[in-house]
Tab-separated table of C-alpha atoms in Angstrom:
chain	number	residue	atom	x	y	z
A	1	MET	CA	81.241	-3.190	-113.027
A	2	TYR	CA	77.881	-3.409	-111.338
A	3	LYS	CA	77.853	-7.180	-111.524
A	4	SER	CA	81.682	-7.001	-110.319
A	5	LEU	CA	80.222	-5.244	-106.889
A	6	ILE	CA	77.343	-7.942	-106.955
A	7	VAL	CA	79.827	-10.399	-106.879
A	8	LEU	CA	82.256	-8.705	-104.414
A	9	ILE	CA	79.270	-8.201	-101.797
A	10	ILE	CA	78.080	-11.587	-102.231
A	11	PHE	CA	81.434	-13.207	-101.517
A	12	ALA	CA	81.976	-11.163	-98.666
A	13	GLY	CA	78.539	-12.091	-97.110
A	14	LEU	CA	79.320	-15.740	-97.983
A	15	LEU	CA	82.582	-15.553	-96.519
A	16	PHE	CA	82.330	-13.188	-93.209
A	17	GLY	CA	79.096	-14.289	-92.592
A	18	GLN	CA	79.749	-17.964	-92.024
A	19	LYS	CA	78.114	-18.757	-88.896
A	20	THR	CA	80.493	-20.555	-85.505
A	21	PRO	CA	79.015	-24.116	-83.884
A	22	PHE	CA	77.683	-23.621	-80.521
A	23	GLN	CA	80.172	-23.885	-77.872
A	24	ILE	CA	79.516	-24.394	-74.081
A	25	GLU	CA	82.210	-21.682	-73.315
A	26	THR	CA	79.827	-19.529	-74.935
A	27	LEU	CA	77.004	-19.982	-72.853
A	28	TYR	CA	79.863	-19.730	-69.445
A	29	ASN	CA	80.990	-16.335	-70.896
A	30	LEU	CA	77.230	-15.588	-70.942
A	31	LYS	CA	76.056	-12.655	-67.402
A	32	GLY	CA	72.870	-13.955	-66.264
A	33	VAL	CA	70.568	-10.816	-64.972
A	34	SER	CA	67.990	-11.266	-62.531
A	35	ASP	CA	65.831	-9.733	-59.474
A	36	PRO	CA	65.266	-6.027	-60.828
A	37	ARG	CA	63.691	-4.451	-58.043
A	38	ILE	CA	62.628	-0.301	-58.556
A	39	SER	CA	63.632	1.942	-55.976
A	40	PRO	CA	60.124	3.441	-54.132
A	41	ASP	CA	60.988	7.069	-55.909
A	42	GLY	CA	61.256	5.134	-59.563
A	43	LYS	CA	64.722	6.056	-59.963
A	44	ARG	CA	66.833	3.457	-59.309
A	45	ILE	CA	66.935	-0.479	-59.824
A	46	ALA	CA	68.787	-3.083	-57.824
A	47	PHE	CA	69.107	-6.281	-59.214
A	48	VAL	CA	71.242	-9.492	-59.519
A	49	VAL	CA	73.966	-10.237	-61.910
A	50	THR	CA	75.400	-13.821	-62.207
A	51	LYS	CA	78.412	-14.749	-63.495
A	52	TYR	CA	79.562	-18.265	-64.351
A	53	ASN	CA	82.953	-20.211	-64.043
A	54	LEU	CA	83.305	-23.409	-66.594
A	55	ALA	CA	86.510	-24.427	-65.098
A	56	GLU	CA	85.762	-24.339	-62.108
A	57	GLY	CA	82.054	-25.408	-62.091
A	58	SER	CA	81.033	-22.508	-60.501
A	59	SER	CA	79.359	-19.547	-60.681
A	60	ASN	CA	78.870	-16.357	-58.193
A	61	SER	CA	76.178	-13.247	-57.690
A	62	GLU	CA	76.401	-10.167	-56.809
A	63	ILE	CA	74.185	-6.965	-56.600
A	64	TYR	CA	74.211	-4.363	-58.525
A	65	LEU	CA	72.634	-0.386	-58.415
A	66	MET	CA	71.687	1.556	-61.731
A	67	LYS	CA	69.784	4.413	-62.183
A	68	ALA	CA	66.137	4.198	-63.900
A	69	ASP	CA	67.695	5.978	-67.057
A	70	GLY	CA	70.669	2.846	-67.474
A	71	SER	CA	73.390	5.026	-66.460
A	72	ASP	CA	75.483	5.257	-63.606
A	73	LEU	CA	76.218	1.562	-63.169
A	74	LYS	CA	77.639	0.169	-59.472
A	75	GLN	CA	78.697	-3.290	-58.199
A	76	MET	CA	77.192	-2.835	-54.343
A	77	THR	CA	78.730	-6.524	-53.396
A	78	SER	CA	82.005	-7.853	-54.056
A	79	HIS	CA	83.153	-11.602	-52.583
A	80	ASP	CA	82.925	-15.345	-52.979
A	81	GLY	CA	79.752	-15.927	-51.604
A	82	ALA	CA	76.077	-15.147	-53.859
A	83	ASP	CA	73.958	-12.092	-52.810
A	84	TYR	CA	71.000	-12.570	-53.976
A	85	HIS	CA	67.068	-10.596	-53.255
A	86	PRO	CA	67.738	-7.302	-53.527
A	87	ARG	CA	65.250	-4.942	-51.368
A	88	TRP	CA	64.064	-1.322	-51.012
A	89	SER	CA	63.117	-0.608	-47.527
A	90	ALA	CA	59.914	1.401	-47.639
A	91	ASN	CA	61.718	4.760	-47.942
A	92	GLY	CA	64.030	3.906	-50.717
A	93	SER	CA	66.743	5.124	-48.215
A	94	LYS	CA	68.770	1.812	-48.328
A	95	LEU	CA	68.893	-1.121	-50.270
């Protein structure tokens, strides 16, 4: 019984653990995260997320905001033009 279990585990690992070749579509499905900016009070983080479109050969960037603990994610911009470089006002009341 013990040997059968080991053979089954090895076979399952070979069957389901196979690697797939890298494809360019996989890379285009990844989103880029850049330019993180922490609010002056340290409670929020603004950052840029870039999405890529392989079929169109294009990309678009939008600004997002979340709490420093990772909760309450909000997309702050949404249009065809790219948005970059989020910056906080000195007192942190405006982005």
